[in-house]
Amino acid sequence: MIHSGRLQNKVALITGGGRGIGRGIALRFASEGAAVIITQRDQHSADATVSEILAAGGTALALGDSDVSNPAQVAQVVATALAHYGPLDILINNAGIAGSNGHFLQLSHATWQHIINVNLTGMFVCGQAVAQHMAEHEIKGRIVNIGSINSLAAEPEAAAYVTSKHGIVGLTRAMATDLAAYGILVNCLAPGPITVERNASLFTAQQAAIRSAVPLGRPGTIDEVAAAALFLASDESGYITGSVLTIDGGMLSRVP
Ligand code: NDP
């Protein structure tokens, strides 16, 4: 697998890297030669993804019990990554929670706060900790914030999620602006419907609706998102910062 990839000698932190899109990015980055650190709250699936990478000859470390919205835990992750592999070159700010938030008129304050805290504040906490670390070590790094097509358009009964994802676009542009002087590039990847373990049976049930809503006629794959993340994390994206790249099969390009 390894040893001549596009991320050779790079160290990448991937939040929520034990399953779903994050797992796919972790596997791809490791196959491109990066040393990968995976964080999330669940240790078990983080360990399983790391075992898979190690079995393929890659380099990876799992740090469970790490909540992206907890600054102390995130600081510990950055320190542990540094001790194992040296300074971080790449952050994939991927961890997030989805789900229906209910109708706006019934949206509870607690649900609102929880979703904003994980999806938006978590990206700020991880982004700031890693950017400070990159600046301190003079790393001209890459940060990719995983937004959504809901970073650019709403959908029914998802006010907290939609707001958190719109906030990620603002955060990306603000980070890109402040971090440009340090050579740290920050971009947002905005996926449409992407089949992961969590939504696979739902997407099968909604096949006809997805076919008609998406010009390409199908959901995206984890590997397709990982390929776009790889480009934004690689040296090949040297003049791109503050951008939002949709990866949605054309969904946002067409009025229904
Ligand atoms: P999954 O539910 O499969 O994975 C989410 C990951 O985030 C898990 O590893 C989870 O681990 C981790 N996570 C959740 N909350 C926290 C937290 N507080 N601290 C640390 N880690 C956390 O989701 P997807 O792979 O589908 O989604 C990944 C990203 O892509 C999200 O930001 C999502 O909004 C975005 N996205 C996904 C789309 C899709 O269709 N799949 C479409 C558009 C955007 P654990 O629970 O153990 O902490």
Tab-separated table of C-alpha atoms and ligand atoms in Angstrom:
chain	number	residue	atom	x	y	z
A	1	MET	CA	0.000	0.000	0.000
A	2	ILE	CA	2.166	2.908	1.264
A	3	HIS	CA	5.568	4.605	0.837
A	4	SER	CA	5.202	6.666	-2.328
A	5	GLY	CA	1.946	8.479	-1.814
A	6	ARG	CA	0.754	12.046	-2.158
A	7	LEU	CA	0.856	12.521	1.636
A	8	GLN	CA	4.244	10.975	2.252
A	9	ASN	CA	5.809	12.286	5.516
A	10	LYS	CA	2.601	14.136	6.436
A	11	VAL	CA	0.797	13.783	9.761
A	12	ALA	CA	-2.997	14.046	9.604
A	13	LEU	CA	-5.567	14.363	12.397
A	14	ILE	CA	-9.031	13.181	11.397
A	15	THR	CA	-11.855	13.842	13.844
A	16	GLY	CA	-14.634	11.275	13.709
A	17	GLY	CA	-12.253	9.017	11.782
A	18	GLY	CA	-13.472	5.669	13.095
A	19	ARG	CA	-16.504	5.346	10.875
A	20	GLY	CA	-18.389	6.838	7.954
A	21	ILE	CA	-16.756	9.540	5.840
A	22	GLY	CA	-13.977	10.089	8.397
A	23	ARG	CA	-13.002	6.433	8.265
A	24	GLY	CA	-12.835	6.577	4.460
A	25	ILE	CA	-10.599	9.645	4.607
A	26	ALA	CA	-8.370	7.968	7.208
A	27	LEU	CA	-7.949	4.845	5.055
A	28	ARG	CA	-7.221	6.896	1.918
A	29	PHE	CA	-4.761	9.230	3.638
A	30	ALA	CA	-2.921	6.298	5.214
A	31	SER	CA	-2.724	4.624	1.806
A	32	GLU	CA	-1.132	7.848	0.509
A	33	GLY	CA	1.599	7.639	3.140
A	34	ALA	CA	0.290	9.883	5.929
A	35	ALA	CA	0.572	8.990	9.593
A	36	VAL	CA	-3.037	9.246	10.707
A	37	ILE	CA	-4.477	10.085	14.126
A	38	ILE	CA	-8.141	9.200	14.535
A	39	THR	CA	-10.274	10.743	17.264
A	40	GLN	CA	-13.883	10.274	18.306
A	41	ARG	CA	-15.799	9.400	21.452
A	42	ASP	CA	-16.093	5.664	20.779
A	43	GLN	CA	-12.776	3.853	21.227
A	44	HIS	CA	-13.937	0.587	19.672
A	45	SER	CA	-14.537	1.694	16.071
A	46	ALA	CA	-11.493	3.999	16.189
A	47	ASP	CA	-9.381	0.966	17.151
A	48	ALA	CA	-10.959	-1.114	14.375
A	49	THR	CA	-10.081	1.473	11.719
A	50	VAL	CA	-6.534	1.773	13.031
A	51	SER	CA	-6.142	-2.041	12.969
A	52	GLU	CA	-7.235	-2.002	9.334
A	53	ILE	CA	-4.627	0.653	8.494
A	54	LEU	CA	-1.853	-1.144	10.374
A	55	ALA	CA	-2.730	-4.457	8.681
A	56	ALA	CA	-2.292	-2.736	5.303
A	57	GLY	CA	1.155	-1.477	6.332
A	58	GLY	CA	0.130	2.062	7.265
A	59	THR	CA	0.760	4.200	10.330
A	60	ALA	CA	-2.111	5.179	12.605
A	61	LEU	CA	-3.144	5.882	16.163
A	62	ALA	CA	-6.641	5.788	17.702
A	63	LEU	CA	-7.605	8.246	20.433
A	64	GLY	CA	-11.112	7.457	21.674
A	65	ASP	CA	-12.887	9.313	24.464
A	66	SER	CA	-12.127	12.540	22.576
A	67	ASP	CA	-15.023	14.940	22.226
A	68	VAL	CA	-14.358	17.654	19.634
A	69	SER	CA	-16.210	20.229	21.703
A	70	ASN	CA	-14.040	19.643	24.793
A	71	PRO	CA	-10.988	21.966	24.624
A	72	ALA	CA	-9.008	20.015	27.256
A	73	GLN	CA	-9.492	16.715	25.423
A	74	VAL	CA	-8.597	18.307	22.085
A	75	ALA	CA	-5.414	19.841	23.581
A	76	GLN	CA	-4.488	16.377	24.846
A	77	VAL	CA	-5.037	14.904	21.365
A	78	VAL	CA	-2.722	17.490	19.777
A	79	ALA	CA	-0.027	16.869	22.424
A	80	THR	CA	-0.278	13.086	21.983
A	81	ALA	CA	-0.096	13.396	18.193
A	82	LEU	CA	3.026	15.558	18.505
A	83	ALA	CA	4.670	13.069	20.869
A	84	HIS	CA	4.005	10.144	18.503
A	85	TYR	CA	4.582	11.569	15.029
A	86	GLY	CA	5.813	15.164	15.306
A	87	PRO	CA	3.868	18.273	14.270
A	88	LEU	CA	0.531	17.963	12.495
A	89	ASP	CA	0.373	18.937	8.811
A	90	ILE	CA	-3.317	18.281	8.174
A	91	LEU	CA	-6.579	18.558	10.091
A	92	ILE	CA	-9.755	17.027	8.713
A	93	ASN	CA	-12.449	18.626	10.851
A	94	ASN	CA	-15.020	15.927	10.125
A	95	ALA	CA	-16.839	14.948	13.329
A	96	GLY	CA	-20.474	15.889	13.304
A	97	ILE	CA	-23.957	14.783	14.219
A	98	ALA	CA	-26.955	14.764	11.943
A	99	GLY	CA	-30.536	13.822	12.464
A	100	SER	CA	-33.863	15.492	12.312
A	101	ASN	CA	-34.147	18.461	14.652
A	102	GLY	CA	-37.941	18.623	14.393
A	103	HIS	CA	-39.936	21.574	13.076
A	104	PHE	CA	-38.506	25.005	13.883
A	105	LEU	CA	-41.572	25.846	15.993
A	106	GLN	CA	-40.849	22.884	18.258
A	107	LEU	CA	-37.033	22.946	18.220
A	108	SER	CA	-35.852	22.786	21.822
A	109	HIS	CA	-33.137	25.036	23.184
A	110	ALA	CA	-31.242	21.933	24.384
A	111	THR	CA	-31.251	20.310	20.920
A	112	TRP	CA	-30.174	23.590	19.320
A	113	GLN	CA	-27.284	23.998	21.745
A	114	HIS	CA	-26.148	20.392	21.450
A	115	ILE	CA	-25.983	20.413	17.648
A	116	ILE	CA	-24.306	23.831	17.451
A	117	ASN	CA	-21.855	22.745	20.143
A	118	VAL	CA	-20.701	19.582	18.359
A	119	ASN	CA	-20.962	20.644	14.711
A	120	LEU	CA	-19.802	24.256	14.895
A	121	THR	CA	-18.069	24.898	18.225
A	122	GLY	CA	-16.280	21.556	17.847
A	123	MET	CA	-14.820	22.718	14.525
A	124	PHE	CA	-13.703	25.983	16.135
A	125	VAL	CA	-12.092	24.177	19.085
A	126	CYS	CA	-10.198	21.670	16.914
A	127	GLY	CA	-9.393	24.244	14.225
A	128	GLN	CA	-7.951	26.725	16.706
A	129	ALA	CA	-5.939	24.121	18.654
A	130	VAL	CA	-4.413	22.681	15.479
A	131	ALA	CA	-3.822	26.077	13.825
A	132	GLN	CA	-2.040	27.360	16.943
A	133	HIS	CA	0.082	24.205	16.889
A	134	MET	CA	0.840	24.602	13.168
A	135	ALA	CA	1.778	28.279	13.617
A	136	GLU	CA	4.011	27.448	16.579
A	137	HIS	CA	5.829	24.748	14.572
A	138	GLU	CA	5.878	26.832	11.367
A	139	ILE	CA	3.871	24.215	9.493
A	140	LYS	CA	2.202	25.485	6.326
A	141	GLY	CA	-0.680	23.159	6.957
A	142	ARG	CA	-4.029	22.260	5.487
A	143	ILE	CA	-7.363	22.319	7.291
A	144	VAL	CA	-10.474	20.879	5.678
A	145	ASN	CA	-13.778	21.561	7.404
A	146	ILE	CA	-16.512	19.120	6.458
A	147	GLY	CA	-19.709	21.071	5.882
A	148	SER	CA	-22.674	19.878	3.847
A	149	ILE	CA	-24.950	21.004	1.069
A	150	ASN	CA	-26.830	22.303	4.112
A	151	SER	CA	-23.942	24.789	4.427
A	152	LEU	CA	-25.496	26.477	1.388
A	153	ALA	CA	-29.186	25.573	1.431
A	154	ALA	CA	-31.774	24.554	4.012
A	155	GLU	CA	-33.972	21.501	4.243
A	156	PRO	CA	-37.134	21.020	6.305
A	157	GLU	CA	-36.995	20.350	10.054
A	158	ALA	CA	-33.247	20.764	10.398
A	159	ALA	CA	-32.779	24.353	11.623
A	160	ALA	CA	-29.998	23.585	14.102
A	161	TYR	CA	-28.109	21.330	11.681
A	162	VAL	CA	-28.531	23.763	8.772
A	163	THR	CA	-27.352	26.671	10.928
A	164	SER	CA	-24.341	24.739	12.223
A	165	LYS	CA	-23.356	23.813	8.672
A	166	HIS	CA	-23.830	27.376	7.357
A	167	GLY	CA	-21.642	28.517	10.258
A	168	ILE	CA	-18.864	26.248	9.025
A	169	VAL	CA	-18.649	28.265	5.800
A	170	GLY	CA	-18.210	31.475	7.811
A	171	LEU	CA	-15.685	29.799	10.078
A	172	THR	CA	-13.762	28.500	7.053
A	173	ARG	CA	-13.556	31.954	5.472
A	174	ALA	CA	-12.577	33.603	8.773
A	175	MET	CA	-9.891	30.990	9.446
A	176	ALA	CA	-8.592	31.243	5.881
A	177	THR	CA	-8.321	35.012	6.243
A	178	ASP	CA	-6.512	34.999	9.587
A	179	LEU	CA	-4.271	32.016	8.843
A	180	ALA	CA	-3.125	32.976	5.328
A	181	ALA	CA	-0.142	34.878	6.742
A	182	TYR	CA	1.007	31.611	8.333
A	183	GLY	CA	0.669	29.673	5.069
A	184	ILE	CA	-2.151	27.590	6.555
A	185	LEU	CA	-4.873	26.932	3.982
A	186	VAL	CA	-8.444	26.311	5.120
A	187	ASN	CA	-11.248	25.032	2.925
A	188	CYS	CA	-14.708	23.534	3.294
A	189	LEU	CA	-15.947	20.371	1.637
A	190	ALA	CA	-19.723	20.320	1.274
A	191	PRO	CA	-21.076	16.818	0.615
A	192	GLY	CA	-24.560	15.989	-0.577
A	193	PRO	CA	-26.072	12.587	0.222
A	194	ILE	CA	-23.184	10.195	0.831
A	195	THR	CA	-23.873	6.568	1.669
A	196	VAL	CA	-22.374	5.609	5.038
A	197	GLU	CA	-23.246	2.761	7.450
A	198	ARG	CA	-25.619	5.075	9.334
A	199	ASN	CA	-27.844	5.965	6.372
A	200	ALA	CA	-27.386	3.007	3.981
A	201	SER	CA	-30.801	1.415	4.571
A	202	LEU	CA	-32.548	4.806	4.515
A	203	PHE	CA	-30.928	5.666	1.184
A	204	THR	CA	-31.968	2.289	-0.239
A	205	ALA	CA	-35.556	3.039	0.805
A	206	GLN	CA	-35.301	6.535	-0.709
A	207	GLN	CA	-33.628	5.418	-3.940
A	208	ALA	CA	-36.259	6.887	-6.253
A	209	ALA	CA	-36.301	10.257	-4.463
A	210	ILE	CA	-32.497	10.494	-4.524
A	211	ARG	CA	-32.416	9.566	-8.207
A	212	SER	CA	-34.758	12.415	-9.029
A	213	ALA	CA	-33.139	14.987	-6.689
A	214	VAL	CA	-29.546	14.396	-7.783
A	215	PRO	CA	-28.601	15.109	-11.415
A	216	LEU	CA	-26.057	12.273	-11.327
A	217	GLY	CA	-28.906	10.042	-10.170
A	218	ARG	CA	-27.295	8.409	-7.141
A	219	PRO	CA	-25.819	9.121	-3.710
A	220	GLY	CA	-22.095	9.749	-3.489
A	221	THR	CA	-19.599	7.311	-2.044
A	222	ILE	CA	-17.219	7.688	0.864
A	223	ASP	CA	-14.317	7.150	-1.536
A	224	GLU	CA	-15.451	10.104	-3.668
A	225	VAL	CA	-15.422	12.385	-0.623
A	226	ALA	CA	-12.030	11.033	0.450
A	227	ALA	CA	-10.594	11.825	-3.002
A	228	ALA	CA	-11.752	15.450	-2.747
A	229	ALA	CA	-10.405	15.725	0.816
A	230	LEU	CA	-7.085	14.332	-0.404
A	231	PHE	CA	-6.823	17.052	-3.049
A	232	LEU	CA	-7.563	19.821	-0.534
A	233	ALA	CA	-5.097	18.326	1.975
A	234	SER	CA	-2.314	17.835	-0.559
A	235	ASP	CA	0.388	20.141	-1.875
A	236	GLU	CA	-1.590	20.344	-5.137
A	237	SER	CA	-4.110	22.807	-3.647
A	238	GLY	CA	-1.519	25.527	-2.954
A	239	TYR	CA	-3.572	28.519	-4.194
A	240	ILE	CA	-6.936	27.464	-2.751
A	241	THR	CA	-8.087	28.822	0.586
A	242	GLY	CA	-11.454	29.943	1.925
A	243	SER	CA	-13.240	27.904	-0.729
A	244	VAL	CA	-16.308	25.727	-0.497
A	245	LEU	CA	-16.238	22.653	-2.733
A	246	THR	CA	-19.585	20.938	-3.172
A	247	ILE	CA	-19.504	17.201	-3.782
A	248	ASP	CA	-23.160	16.553	-4.410
A	249	GLY	CA	-23.696	15.025	-7.856
A	250	GLY	CA	-24.951	18.404	-9.043
A	251	MET	CA	-27.790	18.569	-6.489
A	252	LEU	CA	-27.390	22.256	-5.643
A	253	SER	CA	-26.966	23.219	-9.284
A	254	ARG	CA	-30.546	22.503	-10.254
A	255	VAL	CA	-33.919	23.770	-9.139
A	256	PRO	CA	-36.031	20.682	-8.310
B	1	NDP	P1	-21.162	9.201	10.927
B	1	NDP	O1	-22.269	9.297	11.921
B	1	NDP	O2	-20.974	7.941	10.175
B	1	NDP	O3	-19.764	9.548	11.641
B	1	NDP	C1	-19.668	10.660	12.460
B	1	NDP	C2	-18.328	10.590	13.188
B	1	NDP	O4	-18.228	11.743	14.043
B	1	NDP	C3	-18.205	9.376	14.062
B	1	NDP	O5	-16.893	8.879	14.020
B	1	NDP	C4	-18.521	9.912	15.459
B	1	NDP	O6	-17.898	9.114	16.452
B	1	NDP	C5	-17.904	11.308	15.360
B	1	NDP	N1	-18.453	12.229	16.348
B	1	NDP	C6	-19.744	12.600	16.528
B	1	NDP	N2	-19.849	13.449	17.553
B	1	NDP	C7	-18.579	13.637	18.029
B	1	NDP	C8	-18.019	14.404	19.082
B	1	NDP	N3	-18.788	15.172	19.891
B	1	NDP	N4	-16.694	14.351	19.292
B	1	NDP	C9	-15.904	13.575	18.518
B	1	NDP	N5	-16.366	12.832	17.499
B	1	NDP	C10	-17.698	12.857	17.270
B	1	NDP	O7	-21.381	10.448	9.963
B	1	NDP	P2	-20.873	10.763	8.468
B	1	NDP	O8	-19.628	10.023	8.172
B	1	NDP	O9	-22.039	10.639	7.584
B	1	NDP	O10	-20.563	12.325	8.632
B	1	NDP	C11	-19.258	12.857	8.742
B	1	NDP	C12	-19.341	14.353	8.467
B	1	NDP	O11	-19.860	14.546	7.144
B	1	NDP	C13	-20.277	15.111	9.408
B	1	NDP	O12	-19.737	16.383	9.694
B	1	NDP	C14	-21.555	15.242	8.600
B	1	NDP	O13	-22.337	16.340	8.967
B	1	NDP	C15	-20.970	15.424	7.199
B	1	NDP	N6	-21.925	15.110	6.133
B	1	NDP	C16	-22.336	13.822	5.896
B	1	NDP	C17	-23.228	13.551	4.862
B	1	NDP	C18	-23.703	12.169	4.539
B	1	NDP	O14	-24.609	12.046	3.706
B	1	NDP	N7	-23.146	11.115	5.108
B	1	NDP	C19	-23.754	14.639	4.037
B	1	NDP	C20	-23.243	15.946	4.366
B	1	NDP	C21	-22.361	16.159	5.372
B	1	NDP	P3	-18.456	9.005	17.964
B	1	NDP	O15	-19.952	9.018	17.874
B	1	NDP	O16	-17.850	7.759	18.495
B	1	NDP	O17	-17.914	10.214	18.673
